[in-house]
Structure formats: C-alpha cells, structure tokens
Amino acid sequence: MGNKTPIRYAALRFGIKKITLYDRLKKKRSNGEYLSDSGNESNSEPERYSKYGSRQVFSVQEENQLEDYLKVSYNINYGLTFRSCRTLSFEFANELKKKYPSSWDTNRMTGKEWMRLFMRRRPELAYRKPENTSLARAIVFNRHNVDQFF
C-alpha cells in the first residue's frame, strides 16, 4: 500500500479495525518513524511476543534460556514442580534485574497467570508432576552422567 492509500480502505482490505490502524500510524509518526518497506525481511527472532511487550518481563532469547534449563533438568531426571518453576523464573528475573510486578517480590515467585502463559507460549514443555525415578532409570546414573550433571 502506498502512502496515499486511505486508512479506511487499507483497514478494510487487510481486515483490521480502522481505529487500530489509525492509532498505530499515529504512534509511528509521533516517534519519528515512517513506514517504508525496504523489501528486506528480518530473519532474527522478535524481541517481544506481543503488542503487550512493554509489560513483558523476559525477551524471547531469555525465555529460550529458561526453557532450555527446564528441558535439561527434565532430561537428567530432575523434574521441577509448577511451584519450583515459578520460583526459578522469579530468581532468573531478579538476577537479570528485570522490571516485574511487585507481587512477585512479596511471593518470591512469578504469578500463576504468568507461568500458565509461559507454558502456553512453550508447547514443547509439558507440565507433569515429578515422580520417583524407577530402578531401571536409576541404574543409568553412572560416573559419566553424574559428572555431566555437576
């Protein structure tokens, strides 16, 4: 769409509410950013997931790190409970000196809603209650695997 296309027509064509498109254009113009299409698409991951990025605690890369840690702990038979994942996430945010809701400080863990949405964004993670390790799996704990853990 060119710069001369009316907002109403562009909104109708792309299925966007007219007021939403108007607000976004107004915000772009006020920041000194003008819409131009260079034709080069970015291959890098977005820094934020949604339009609520100003309230998002972790960037995409930081959430990837958290997800990787949870996967590694699961793979070495150290599954974390839902509550311990919330505590771990809080400690991670605290260590990175992130801006987060004050309720996290009082509870010393992330909120249930944050954790639920994190799990929704990360479908590879499954919420399962950690169980005792069976004898067959316990036998696999040898010096090499234990050294890899520590």
PDB file of C-alpha atoms in Angstrom:
ATOM      1  CA  MET A   1       0.000   0.000   0.000  1.00  0.00           C
ATOM      2  CA  GLY A   2       1.330   3.399  -0.870  1.00  0.00           C
ATOM      3  CA  ASN A   3       1.410   6.469   1.338  1.00  0.00           C
ATOM      4  CA  LYS A   4      -1.662   7.826  -0.492  1.00  0.00           C
ATOM      5  CA  THR A   5      -3.962   4.899   0.364  1.00  0.00           C
ATOM      6  CA  PRO A   6      -6.806   5.964   2.662  1.00  0.00           C
ATOM      7  CA  ILE A   7      -6.780   4.394   6.119  1.00  0.00           C
ATOM      8  CA  ARG A   8     -10.359   3.195   5.733  1.00  0.00           C
ATOM      9  CA  TYR A   9      -9.545   1.320   2.508  1.00  0.00           C
ATOM     10  CA  ALA A  10      -6.361  -0.240   3.913  1.00  0.00           C
ATOM     11  CA  ALA A  11      -8.184  -1.346   7.074  1.00  0.00           C
ATOM     12  CA  LEU A  12     -10.972  -2.928   5.041  1.00  0.00           C
ATOM     13  CA  ARG A  13      -8.560  -4.653   2.680  1.00  0.00           C
ATOM     14  CA  PHE A  14      -6.414  -6.209   5.435  1.00  0.00           C
ATOM     15  CA  GLY A  15      -9.235  -6.916   7.894  1.00  0.00           C
ATOM     16  CA  ILE A  16      -8.013  -4.521  10.582  1.00  0.00           C
ATOM     17  CA  LYS A  17     -10.198  -2.165  12.557  1.00  0.00           C
ATOM     18  CA  LYS A  18      -9.891   1.370  11.228  1.00  0.00           C
ATOM     19  CA  ILE A  19      -9.214   2.903  14.655  1.00  0.00           C
ATOM     20  CA  THR A  20      -6.463   0.351  15.359  1.00  0.00           C
ATOM     21  CA  LEU A  21      -4.689   1.172  12.128  1.00  0.00           C
ATOM     22  CA  TYR A  22      -5.109   4.893  12.760  1.00  0.00           C
ATOM     23  CA  ASP A  23      -3.661   4.606  16.292  1.00  0.00           C
ATOM     24  CA  ARG A  24      -0.654   2.612  15.102  1.00  0.00           C
ATOM     25  CA  LEU A  25       0.085   5.070  12.302  1.00  0.00           C
ATOM     26  CA  LYS A  26      -0.228   7.978  14.711  1.00  0.00           C
ATOM     27  CA  LYS A  27       2.189   6.298  17.132  1.00  0.00           C
ATOM     28  CA  LYS A  28       4.726   5.608  14.359  1.00  0.00           C
ATOM     29  CA  ARG A  29       4.567   9.190  13.121  1.00  0.00           C
ATOM     30  CA  SER A  30       4.934  10.636  16.626  1.00  0.00           C
ATOM     31  CA  ASN A  31       8.089   8.567  17.212  1.00  0.00           C
ATOM     32  CA  GLY A  32       9.626   9.949  14.048  1.00  0.00           C
ATOM     33  CA  GLU A  33       9.424   6.555  12.377  1.00  0.00           C
ATOM     34  CA  TYR A  34       7.861   6.495   8.954  1.00  0.00           C
ATOM     35  CA  LEU A  35       6.519   3.432   7.280  1.00  0.00           C
ATOM     36  CA  SER A  36       8.711   2.254   4.465  1.00  0.00           C
ATOM     37  CA  ASP A  37       9.175  -1.197   3.073  1.00  0.00           C
ATOM     38  CA  SER A  38      12.779  -1.918   2.242  1.00  0.00           C
ATOM     39  CA  GLY A  39      11.896  -5.388   0.999  1.00  0.00           C
ATOM     40  CA  ASN A  40      14.334  -6.952   3.460  1.00  0.00           C
ATOM     41  CA  GLU A  41      12.653  -9.197   5.961  1.00  0.00           C
ATOM     42  CA  SER A  42      14.416  -9.831   9.229  1.00  0.00           C
ATOM     43  CA  ASN A  43      15.372 -13.437   9.909  1.00  0.00           C
ATOM     44  CA  SER A  44      16.134 -12.807  13.558  1.00  0.00           C
ATOM     45  CA  GLU A  45      13.690 -13.724  16.300  1.00  0.00           C
ATOM     46  CA  PRO A  46      11.438 -10.954  17.545  1.00  0.00           C
ATOM     47  CA  GLU A  47      12.481  -9.421  20.826  1.00  0.00           C
ATOM     48  CA  ARG A  48       8.904  -9.444  22.107  1.00  0.00           C
ATOM     49  CA  TYR A  49       5.979 -11.769  21.525  1.00  0.00           C
ATOM     50  CA  SER A  50       3.009  -9.467  21.552  1.00  0.00           C
ATOM     51  CA  LYS A  51       1.724  -5.939  21.461  1.00  0.00           C
ATOM     52  CA  TYR A  52       1.936  -6.015  25.267  1.00  0.00           C
ATOM     53  CA  GLY A  53       5.724  -6.031  25.024  1.00  0.00           C
ATOM     54  CA  SER A  54       6.061  -3.126  27.424  1.00  0.00           C
ATOM     55  CA  ARG A  55       4.730  -5.369  30.200  1.00  0.00           C
ATOM     56  CA  GLN A  56       6.619  -8.465  29.102  1.00  0.00           C
ATOM     57  CA  VAL A  57       9.312  -9.432  31.588  1.00  0.00           C
ATOM     58  CA  PHE A  58      11.656 -11.604  29.516  1.00  0.00           C
ATOM     59  CA  SER A  59      12.786 -11.226  25.927  1.00  0.00           C
ATOM     60  CA  VAL A  60      12.433 -14.148  23.519  1.00  0.00           C
ATOM     61  CA  GLN A  61      16.082 -15.118  23.998  1.00  0.00           C
ATOM     62  CA  GLU A  62      15.765 -15.086  27.793  1.00  0.00           C
ATOM     63  CA  GLU A  63      12.650 -17.251  27.638  1.00  0.00           C
ATOM     64  CA  ASN A  64      14.579 -19.623  25.378  1.00  0.00           C
ATOM     65  CA  GLN A  65      17.287 -19.872  28.040  1.00  0.00           C
ATOM     66  CA  LEU A  66      14.701 -20.605  30.710  1.00  0.00           C
ATOM     67  CA  GLU A  67      13.063 -23.241  28.510  1.00  0.00           C
ATOM     68  CA  ASP A  68      16.430 -24.882  27.787  1.00  0.00           C
ATOM     69  CA  TYR A  69      17.227 -25.043  31.501  1.00  0.00           C
ATOM     70  CA  LEU A  70      13.876 -26.679  32.235  1.00  0.00           C
ATOM     71  CA  LYS A  71      14.453 -29.226  29.458  1.00  0.00           C
ATOM     72  CA  VAL A  72      17.949 -30.072  30.707  1.00  0.00           C
ATOM     73  CA  SER A  73      16.723 -30.538  34.260  1.00  0.00           C
ATOM     74  CA  TYR A  74      13.980 -32.844  32.992  1.00  0.00           C
ATOM     75  CA  ASN A  75      16.440 -34.863  30.893  1.00  0.00           C
ATOM     76  CA  ILE A  76      18.688 -35.521  33.884  1.00  0.00           C
ATOM     77  CA  ASN A  77      15.719 -36.768  35.924  1.00  0.00           C
ATOM     78  CA  TYR A  78      15.356 -33.631  37.982  1.00  0.00           C
ATOM     79  CA  GLY A  79      11.866 -32.524  37.024  1.00  0.00           C
ATOM     80  CA  LEU A  80      10.635 -29.328  38.626  1.00  0.00           C
ATOM     81  CA  THR A  81       7.188 -28.778  40.076  1.00  0.00           C
ATOM     82  CA  PHE A  82       4.970 -25.956  38.875  1.00  0.00           C
ATOM     83  CA  ARG A  83       5.787 -24.030  42.050  1.00  0.00           C
ATOM     84  CA  SER A  84       9.545 -24.540  41.742  1.00  0.00           C
ATOM     85  CA  CYS A  85       9.388 -23.372  38.096  1.00  0.00           C
ATOM     86  CA  ARG A  86       7.691 -20.194  39.290  1.00  0.00           C
ATOM     87  CA  THR A  87      10.402 -19.676  41.916  1.00  0.00           C
ATOM     88  CA  LEU A  88      13.143 -20.347  39.368  1.00  0.00           C
ATOM     89  CA  SER A  89      11.593 -17.845  36.936  1.00  0.00           C
ATOM     90  CA  PHE A  90      11.458 -15.206  39.666  1.00  0.00           C
ATOM     91  CA  GLU A  91      15.116 -15.784  40.564  1.00  0.00           C
ATOM     92  CA  PHE A  92      16.044 -15.554  36.883  1.00  0.00           C
ATOM     93  CA  ALA A  93      14.215 -12.228  36.527  1.00  0.00           C
ATOM     94  CA  ASN A  94      15.790 -10.966  39.737  1.00  0.00           C
ATOM     95  CA  GLU A  95      19.283 -11.985  38.597  1.00  0.00           C
ATOM     96  CA  LEU A  96      18.814 -10.195  35.267  1.00  0.00           C
ATOM     97  CA  LYS A  97      17.492  -7.136  37.143  1.00  0.00           C
ATOM     98  CA  LYS A  98      14.282  -7.163  35.117  1.00  0.00           C
ATOM     99  CA  LYS A  99      11.285  -4.982  35.811  1.00  0.00           C
ATOM    100  CA  TYR A 100       8.479  -7.207  37.083  1.00  0.00           C
ATOM    101  CA  PRO A 101       5.230  -6.877  39.077  1.00  0.00           C
ATOM    102  CA  SER A 102       5.568  -6.082  42.781  1.00  0.00           C
ATOM    103  CA  SER A 103       3.507  -9.165  43.685  1.00  0.00           C
ATOM    104  CA  TRP A 104       6.458 -11.279  42.562  1.00  0.00           C
ATOM    105  CA  ASP A 105       8.581  -9.721  45.316  1.00  0.00           C
ATOM    106  CA  THR A 106       6.044 -10.415  48.039  1.00  0.00           C
ATOM    107  CA  ASN A 107       5.545 -14.060  46.991  1.00  0.00           C
ATOM    108  CA  ARG A 108       9.171 -14.574  45.897  1.00  0.00           C
ATOM    109  CA  MET A 109       7.867 -16.300  42.741  1.00  0.00           C
ATOM    110  CA  THR A 110       6.151 -15.443  39.485  1.00  0.00           C
ATOM    111  CA  GLY A 111       2.389 -15.344  39.279  1.00  0.00           C
ATOM    112  CA  LYS A 112       0.277 -18.346  38.301  1.00  0.00           C
ATOM    113  CA  GLU A 113      -1.034 -16.490  35.269  1.00  0.00           C
ATOM    114  CA  TRP A 114       2.482 -15.654  34.046  1.00  0.00           C
ATOM    115  CA  MET A 115       3.520 -19.290  34.360  1.00  0.00           C
ATOM    116  CA  ARG A 116       0.374 -20.506  32.589  1.00  0.00           C
ATOM    117  CA  LEU A 117       1.009 -18.136  29.677  1.00  0.00           C
ATOM    118  CA  PHE A 118       4.697 -19.103  29.575  1.00  0.00           C
ATOM    119  CA  MET A 119       3.694 -22.760  29.268  1.00  0.00           C
ATOM    120  CA  ARG A 120       1.224 -21.837  26.518  1.00  0.00           C
ATOM    121  CA  ARG A 121       3.963 -19.998  24.600  1.00  0.00           C
ATOM    122  CA  ARG A 122       6.219 -23.035  25.044  1.00  0.00           C
ATOM    123  CA  PRO A 123       4.199 -26.073  23.909  1.00  0.00           C
ATOM    124  CA  GLU A 124       7.364 -28.230  23.920  1.00  0.00           C
ATOM    125  CA  LEU A 125       7.289 -28.086  27.715  1.00  0.00           C
ATOM    126  CA  ALA A 126       4.838 -30.432  29.350  1.00  0.00           C
ATOM    127  CA  TYR A 127       3.533 -29.928  32.839  1.00  0.00           C
ATOM    128  CA  ARG A 128       3.898 -33.189  34.687  1.00  0.00           C
ATOM    129  CA  LYS A 129       4.204 -33.889  38.353  1.00  0.00           C
ATOM    130  CA  PRO A 130       7.735 -35.169  39.080  1.00  0.00           C
ATOM    131  CA  GLU A 131       7.767 -38.813  40.116  1.00  0.00           C
ATOM    132  CA  ASN A 132      10.338 -41.061  41.729  1.00  0.00           C
ATOM    133  CA  THR A 133      12.934 -42.498  39.400  1.00  0.00           C
ATOM    134  CA  SER A 134      12.451 -46.184  38.607  1.00  0.00           C
ATOM    135  CA  LEU A 135      15.195 -48.719  39.322  1.00  0.00           C
ATOM    136  CA  ALA A 136      15.919 -49.155  35.603  1.00  0.00           C
ATOM    137  CA  ARG A 137      16.479 -45.437  35.153  1.00  0.00           C
ATOM    138  CA  ALA A 138      18.457 -45.181  38.373  1.00  0.00           C
ATOM    139  CA  ILE A 139      20.947 -47.751  37.056  1.00  0.00           C
ATOM    140  CA  VAL A 140      21.793 -45.356  34.233  1.00  0.00           C
ATOM    141  CA  PHE A 141      23.250 -42.976  36.828  1.00  0.00           C
ATOM    142  CA  ASN A 142      26.922 -43.694  36.321  1.00  0.00           C
ATOM    143  CA  ARG A 143      30.034 -41.600  36.883  1.00  0.00           C
ATOM    144  CA  HIS A 144      29.914 -40.031  33.407  1.00  0.00           C
ATOM    145  CA  ASN A 145      26.272 -38.966  33.696  1.00  0.00           C
ATOM    146  CA  VAL A 146      26.719 -37.661  37.233  1.00  0.00           C
ATOM    147  CA  ASP A 147      29.785 -35.653  36.177  1.00  0.00           C
ATOM    148  CA  GLN A 148      27.749 -34.195  33.330  1.00  0.00           C
ATOM    149  CA  PHE A 149      25.105 -33.132  35.864  1.00  0.00           C
ATOM    150  CA  PHE A 150      27.577 -31.351  38.144  1.00  0.00           C
TER     151      PHE A 150
END
